[in-house]
């Protein structure tokens, strides 16, 4: 095995654990994915902490034993109250330097420690929190040669985040529970009882869902959800099309929310660059819906934002030196 690892990095979420091994740049040499999210740890008779240790060494123990003595950094729910060790939420606005200066150190053995990246928070009457997405944001900000003072970054997922950055700091963000709501509606309401598995995505049904959301924007999501059933009963869509229709409907309403919050300012709507990062398959849906919902603005997809962010935060924190 190559022993030149300079950095090991973990993207440790609720349902999965991704481990990366780096040498001299932000492109990982190796990546592993395990099913050991913080809520799906391996069983261990010695309890919670021992289960985290087992998952950690399963993910990267052989890399550590190779003798290169790399530093280890992690982002995500591993730093939550339900995680291995709680890392604080930093208040917005927060810069890369501010984030990197507040890493939470966890000593695992006498020779191995883990630096956990804090989350971000918006405090006040409408509080918001994020963990993991801050790493994606700074991965984009460090790698995009963009001179714009403001950038809007969308991160679709179970709980989608849309953030506003100003002068390379995260100034605020909004959370949309789109993924979780879709899953709950599909599996735990009457809407899902007539859904049938489809061999491939039905984009016509998806587009119809987005169009319904836009047409019924003033009525809102709760008023339009039942159309997933009524369009089936009236013969406008089939059982195989219902899931894609519902997907378009909830994503469409999410983008209406983005339009009414982060893009409410006319100058920002016209000029601010808008970027998207995350799972490529899911982002394809958002890009397609975006062309309907915010047709006058381009949307740029950014890949590998998490690994770029892990590297940049480690670099700024002094865990590694510049190549």
Short mmCIF file of C-alpha atoms in Angstrom, two decimals:
data_model
loop_
_atom_site.label_atom_id
_atom_site.label_comp_id
_atom_site.label_asym_id
_atom_site.label_seq_id
_atom_site.Cartn_x
_atom_site.Cartn_y
_atom_site.Cartn_z
CA UNK A 1 0.00 0.00 0.00
CA UNK A 2 1.18 3.55 -0.72
CA UNK A 3 2.24 5.02 2.66
CA UNK A 4 2.24 8.66 1.53
CA UNK A 5 -1.17 9.57 2.97
CA UNK A 6 -1.12 13.12 4.29
CA UNK A 7 -4.74 13.33 5.34
CA UNK A 8 -7.63 11.00 6.10
CA UNK A 9 -11.09 12.53 5.92
CA UNK A 10 -14.52 11.26 6.92
CA UNK A 11 -17.94 12.35 5.74
CA UNK A 12 -19.89 10.75 8.58
CA UNK A 13 -23.62 11.19 8.34
CA UNK A 14 -26.76 9.65 9.80
CA UNK A 15 -26.93 6.58 7.56
CA UNK A 16 -23.49 6.19 5.98
CA UNK A 17 -19.76 6.75 6.48
CA UNK A 18 -17.46 7.75 3.62
CA UNK A 19 -13.72 7.66 4.17
CA UNK A 20 -11.12 9.34 1.94
CA UNK A 21 -7.34 9.07 1.74
CA UNK A 22 -5.36 12.03 0.35
CA UNK A 23 -1.73 12.58 -0.52
CA UNK A 24 -0.59 15.93 -1.95
CA UNK A 25 -3.77 17.50 -3.29
CA UNK A 26 -7.53 17.67 -2.91
CA UNK A 27 -8.16 14.67 -5.19
CA UNK A 28 -8.50 11.59 -2.94
CA UNK A 29 -6.35 8.57 -3.68
CA UNK A 30 -8.98 6.20 -2.36
CA UNK A 31 -12.57 6.30 -1.17
CA UNK A 32 -14.59 3.82 0.89
CA UNK A 33 -18.27 3.81 1.80
CA UNK A 34 -19.63 1.87 4.76
CA UNK A 35 -23.21 1.56 6.11
CA UNK A 36 -22.09 2.81 9.53
CA UNK A 37 -23.90 6.12 9.89
CA UNK A 38 -24.26 7.43 13.44
CA UNK A 39 -27.70 5.81 13.70
CA UNK A 40 -26.53 2.52 12.11
CA UNK A 41 -23.36 1.69 14.03
CA UNK A 42 -22.16 -1.91 14.42
CA UNK A 43 -23.41 -3.65 17.55
CA UNK A 44 -20.89 -3.52 20.38
CA UNK A 45 -21.25 -4.95 23.87
CA UNK A 46 -19.21 -2.11 25.38
CA UNK A 47 -21.63 0.55 24.22
CA UNK A 48 -21.91 3.65 22.06
CA UNK A 49 -18.33 4.93 22.21
CA UNK A 50 -16.88 1.50 21.45
CA UNK A 51 -19.22 1.19 18.45
CA UNK A 52 -17.92 4.49 17.06
CA UNK A 53 -14.33 3.29 17.53
CA UNK A 54 -15.08 0.03 15.72
CA UNK A 55 -16.67 1.86 12.78
CA UNK A 56 -13.75 4.32 12.65
CA UNK A 57 -11.05 1.65 12.56
CA UNK A 58 -13.04 -0.45 10.08
CA UNK A 59 -13.11 2.57 7.78
CA UNK A 60 -9.48 3.65 8.01
CA UNK A 61 -7.56 1.45 10.46
CA UNK A 62 -5.32 -0.07 7.78
CA UNK A 63 -4.51 3.39 6.43
CA UNK A 64 -3.43 4.45 9.91
CA UNK A 65 -1.34 1.31 10.39
CA UNK A 66 0.55 2.00 7.17
CA UNK A 67 2.85 4.21 9.23
CA UNK A 68 2.42 7.57 7.53
CA UNK A 69 0.77 9.07 10.66
CA UNK A 70 -1.77 11.19 8.75
CA UNK A 71 -4.13 13.63 10.44
CA UNK A 72 -7.83 12.76 10.41
CA UNK A 73 -10.69 15.24 9.91
CA UNK A 74 -14.46 14.63 9.82
CA UNK A 75 -17.63 16.48 8.94
CA UNK A 76 -21.30 15.68 9.40
CA UNK A 77 -23.50 14.22 12.11
CA UNK A 78 -20.55 12.60 13.88
CA UNK A 79 -20.27 16.00 15.57
CA UNK A 80 -23.93 16.18 16.62
CA UNK A 81 -25.37 15.59 20.09
CA UNK A 82 -26.06 12.00 18.96
CA UNK A 83 -22.57 11.64 17.48
CA UNK A 84 -19.19 10.62 18.83
CA UNK A 85 -18.36 14.03 20.28
CA UNK A 86 -20.46 17.17 19.97
CA UNK A 87 -18.91 20.02 18.00
CA UNK A 88 -20.47 23.41 18.54
CA UNK A 89 -22.58 25.34 16.05
CA UNK A 90 -20.87 28.53 14.91
CA UNK A 91 -23.14 31.53 14.31
CA UNK A 92 -23.46 32.98 10.83
CA UNK A 93 -21.76 34.83 9.28
CA UNK A 94 -18.82 32.40 9.36
CA UNK A 95 -15.71 32.35 7.18
CA UNK A 96 -13.42 29.46 6.29
CA UNK A 97 -10.82 30.75 8.74
CA UNK A 98 -13.41 31.03 11.50
CA UNK A 99 -14.65 27.50 10.90
CA UNK A 100 -11.15 26.01 10.71
CA UNK A 101 -10.14 27.66 13.98
CA UNK A 102 -12.92 25.91 15.92
CA UNK A 103 -12.37 22.23 15.11
CA UNK A 104 -13.36 19.88 17.93
CA UNK A 105 -10.55 17.48 18.85
CA UNK A 106 -11.28 13.91 19.90
CA UNK A 107 -8.42 11.72 21.13
CA UNK A 108 -9.08 8.15 19.98
CA UNK A 109 -5.77 6.55 21.01
CA UNK A 110 -2.47 7.94 22.28
CA UNK A 111 -1.37 8.49 18.70
CA UNK A 112 -4.63 9.00 16.79
CA UNK A 113 -6.98 11.97 17.11
CA UNK A 114 -9.97 13.15 15.10
CA UNK A 115 -10.70 16.80 14.28
CA UNK A 116 -14.46 17.34 13.89
CA UNK A 117 -15.74 20.28 11.86
CA UNK A 118 -18.39 22.42 13.62
CA UNK A 119 -21.83 23.01 12.18
CA UNK A 120 -23.33 26.42 11.40
CA UNK A 121 -26.37 28.11 12.89
CA UNK A 122 -28.63 31.08 12.30
CA UNK A 123 -30.02 32.35 15.58
CA UNK A 124 -33.06 34.54 16.21
CA UNK A 125 -36.80 34.14 15.78
CA UNK A 126 -36.35 31.69 12.87
CA UNK A 127 -33.31 29.58 13.83
CA UNK A 128 -31.55 27.25 11.39
CA UNK A 129 -28.75 24.68 11.75
CA UNK A 130 -26.60 22.62 9.39
CA UNK A 131 -23.94 19.93 9.78
CA UNK A 132 -21.90 18.69 6.85
CA UNK A 133 -23.21 21.17 4.30
CA UNK A 134 -20.79 23.85 5.56
CA UNK A 135 -17.98 21.64 4.25
CA UNK A 136 -19.58 21.49 0.81
CA UNK A 137 -20.03 25.27 0.78
CA UNK A 138 -16.39 26.04 1.52
CA UNK A 139 -15.28 23.40 -0.96
CA UNK A 140 -17.15 25.37 -3.62
CA UNK A 141 -16.00 28.81 -2.45
CA UNK A 142 -12.34 27.78 -2.44
CA UNK A 143 -12.37 26.10 -5.83
CA UNK A 144 -14.64 28.32 -7.90
CA UNK A 145 -12.79 31.15 -9.63
CA UNK A 146 -15.68 33.54 -9.15
CA UNK A 147 -15.27 37.17 -8.17
CA UNK A 148 -18.93 37.63 -7.20
CA UNK A 149 -19.51 39.09 -3.74
CA UNK A 150 -22.58 36.87 -3.34
CA UNK A 151 -23.25 33.26 -4.34
CA UNK A 152 -26.32 31.12 -3.68
CA UNK A 153 -25.59 27.42 -3.15
CA UNK A 154 -28.22 24.67 -3.15
CA UNK A 155 -27.58 21.28 -1.53
CA UNK A 156 -30.48 18.88 -2.18
CA UNK A 157 -31.02 15.96 0.15
CA UNK A 158 -33.20 14.61 2.93
CA UNK A 159 -33.15 18.12 4.35
CA UNK A 160 -32.21 20.40 1.46
CA UNK A 161 -30.17 23.49 2.30
CA UNK A 162 -29.99 26.72 0.33
CA UNK A 163 -27.25 29.06 1.54
CA UNK A 164 -26.27 32.64 0.79
CA UNK A 165 -22.56 33.43 0.87
CA UNK A 166 -21.26 36.98 0.98
CA UNK A 167 -17.57 37.82 0.55
CA UNK A 168 -16.63 34.15 1.06
CA UNK A 169 -18.54 33.80 4.34
CA UNK A 170 -21.79 31.93 4.93
CA UNK A 171 -24.25 34.65 5.91
CA UNK A 172 -27.45 32.58 6.17
CA UNK A 173 -29.41 29.62 4.86
CA UNK A 174 -32.82 27.95 4.68
CA UNK A 175 -33.78 24.30 5.19
CA UNK A 176 -36.43 22.52 3.12
CA UNK A 177 -37.48 19.06 4.39
CA UNK A 178 -38.26 18.00 0.83
CA UNK A 179 -36.59 14.58 0.78
CA UNK A 180 -37.98 13.46 4.12
CA UNK A 181 -41.48 14.74 3.31
CA UNK A 182 -41.42 12.92 -0.05
CA UNK A 183 -40.37 9.68 1.64
CA UNK A 184 -43.04 10.01 4.35
CA UNK A 185 -45.78 10.78 1.83
CA UNK A 186 -44.75 7.89 -0.39
CA UNK A 187 -44.57 5.27 2.35
CA UNK A 188 -46.95 6.41 5.07
CA UNK A 189 -49.95 8.13 3.44
CA UNK A 190 -52.77 7.24 1.09
CA UNK A 191 -50.79 8.79 -1.76
CA UNK A 192 -48.38 5.88 -1.74
CA UNK A 193 -50.94 3.08 -1.68
CA UNK A 194 -51.55 3.26 -5.43
CA UNK A 195 -47.96 3.95 -6.51
CA UNK A 196 -46.33 1.28 -8.66
CA UNK A 197 -42.66 0.68 -9.36
CA UNK A 198 -41.49 2.19 -12.65
CA UNK A 199 -38.63 0.87 -14.82
CA UNK A 200 -37.22 4.37 -15.31
CA UNK A 201 -37.87 8.01 -14.46
CA UNK A 202 -40.97 9.42 -16.14
CA UNK A 203 -39.85 12.98 -16.84
CA UNK A 204 -43.22 14.00 -18.25
CA UNK A 205 -44.88 13.20 -14.91
CA UNK A 206 -42.08 14.96 -13.04
CA UNK A 207 -42.45 18.08 -15.19
CA UNK A 208 -46.22 17.97 -14.62
CA UNK A 209 -45.61 17.95 -10.86
CA UNK A 210 -43.33 20.97 -11.09
CA UNK A 211 -45.85 22.79 -13.29
CA UNK A 212 -48.65 22.08 -10.81
CA UNK A 213 -46.55 23.52 -7.97
CA UNK A 214 -45.84 26.68 -9.96
CA UNK A 215 -49.44 27.07 -11.09
CA UNK A 216 -50.71 26.61 -7.52
CA UNK A 217 -47.92 28.53 -5.79
CA UNK A 218 -50.30 30.73 -3.81
CA UNK A 219 -52.31 27.73 -2.62
CA UNK A 220 -49.18 26.05 -1.27
CA UNK A 221 -47.92 22.50 -0.86
CA UNK A 222 -50.67 21.22 1.45
CA UNK A 223 -53.33 22.25 -1.04
CA UNK A 224 -51.67 20.54 -4.00
CA UNK A 225 -50.41 17.25 -2.53
CA UNK A 226 -53.75 15.51 -3.00
CA UNK A 227 -53.47 16.06 -6.76
CA UNK A 228 -51.08 13.08 -6.71
CA UNK A 229 -54.20 10.99 -6.06
CA UNK A 230 -56.80 12.91 -8.03
CA UNK A 231 -54.70 12.92 -11.20
CA UNK A 232 -54.55 9.13 -10.93
CA UNK A 233 -58.30 8.79 -10.33
CA UNK A 234 -59.06 11.08 -13.28
CA UNK A 235 -56.76 9.15 -15.60
CA UNK A 236 -54.21 11.94 -16.08
CA UNK A 237 -51.31 9.89 -14.68
CA UNK A 238 -50.75 6.19 -13.98
CA UNK A 239 -49.64 4.43 -10.82
CA UNK A 240 -46.15 4.15 -12.29
CA UNK A 241 -46.06 7.91 -12.81
CA UNK A 242 -47.28 8.96 -9.37
CA UNK A 243 -43.91 8.93 -7.58
CA UNK A 244 -42.24 11.10 -10.22
CA UNK A 245 -45.22 13.45 -10.24
CA UNK A 246 -44.99 13.80 -6.45
CA UNK A 247 -41.23 14.34 -6.69
CA UNK A 248 -41.74 17.19 -9.14
CA UNK A 249 -44.48 18.64 -6.96
CA UNK A 250 -42.42 18.84 -3.75
CA UNK A 251 -39.24 20.00 -5.51
CA UNK A 252 -41.28 22.62 -7.35
CA UNK A 253 -42.63 23.97 -4.07
CA UNK A 254 -39.09 24.01 -2.65
CA UNK A 255 -37.89 26.15 -5.54
CA UNK A 256 -40.84 28.48 -5.06
CA UNK A 257 -39.58 28.93 -1.50
CA UNK A 258 -36.08 29.69 -2.77
CA UNK A 259 -37.53 32.20 -5.20
CA UNK A 260 -39.48 33.94 -2.44
CA UNK A 261 -36.61 34.06 0.08
CA UNK A 262 -33.06 34.11 -1.27
CA UNK A 263 -34.12 35.44 -4.67
CA UNK A 264 -36.73 37.93 -3.45
CA UNK A 265 -34.31 40.82 -4.00
CA UNK A 266 -34.48 41.80 -7.67
CA UNK A 267 -30.76 42.58 -7.94
CA UNK A 268 -29.85 39.22 -6.42
CA UNK A 269 -32.36 37.47 -8.67
CA UNK A 270 -30.75 38.98 -11.74
CA UNK A 271 -27.05 38.85 -10.89
CA UNK A 272 -26.09 36.41 -8.12
CA UNK A 273 -24.50 33.15 -9.33
CA UNK A 274 -26.49 30.06 -8.31
CA UNK A 275 -24.77 26.71 -7.79
CA UNK A 276 -25.88 23.21 -6.92
CA UNK A 277 -23.97 20.33 -5.35
CA UNK A 278 -24.75 16.86 -4.05
CA UNK A 279 -25.89 13.50 -5.41
CA UNK A 280 -25.75 13.77 -9.20
CA UNK A 281 -28.98 11.81 -9.80
CA UNK A 282 -30.95 13.96 -7.37
CA UNK A 283 -29.36 17.15 -8.66
CA UNK A 284 -30.52 16.25 -12.18
CA UNK A 285 -34.09 16.52 -10.92
CA UNK A 286 -33.38 19.92 -9.38
CA UNK A 287 -31.70 21.20 -12.52
CA UNK A 288 -34.71 20.16 -14.58
CA UNK A 289 -37.19 21.73 -12.14
CA UNK A 290 -35.07 24.88 -11.93
CA UNK A 291 -35.45 25.43 -15.67
CA UNK A 292 -39.20 25.75 -15.10
CA UNK A 293 -39.25 27.54 -11.75
CA UNK A 294 -36.46 30.07 -12.29
CA UNK A 295 -36.15 29.95 -16.04
CA UNK A 296 -34.19 33.17 -16.50
CA UNK A 297 -31.17 32.07 -14.43
CA UNK A 298 -28.43 29.51 -15.13
CA UNK A 299 -27.70 26.87 -12.49
CA UNK A 300 -24.18 25.43 -12.26
CA UNK A 301 -23.62 21.91 -10.90
CA UNK A 302 -20.45 21.39 -8.82
CA UNK A 303 -19.17 17.85 -8.19
CA UNK A 304 -17.00 16.64 -5.29
CA UNK A 305 -17.63 19.68 -3.10
CA UNK A 306 -17.36 17.66 0.13
CA UNK A 307 -13.87 16.29 -0.55
CA UNK A 308 -12.70 19.72 -1.67
CA UNK A 309 -14.09 21.24 1.52
CA UNK A 310 -12.51 18.63 3.80
CA UNK A 311 -9.13 19.30 2.20
CA UNK A 312 -9.45 23.11 2.36
CA UNK A 313 -10.59 23.14 5.99
CA UNK A 314 -7.74 20.82 6.98
CA UNK A 315 -5.31 23.06 5.11
CA UNK A 316 -6.59 26.23 6.79
CA UNK A 317 -6.57 24.53 10.22
CA UNK A 318 -2.92 23.57 9.82
CA UNK A 319 -3.55 19.82 9.79
CA UNK A 320 -1.65 19.72 6.50
CA UNK A 321 0.67 22.18 4.79
CA UNK A 322 0.29 23.54 1.28
CA UNK A 323 1.47 21.19 -1.43
#
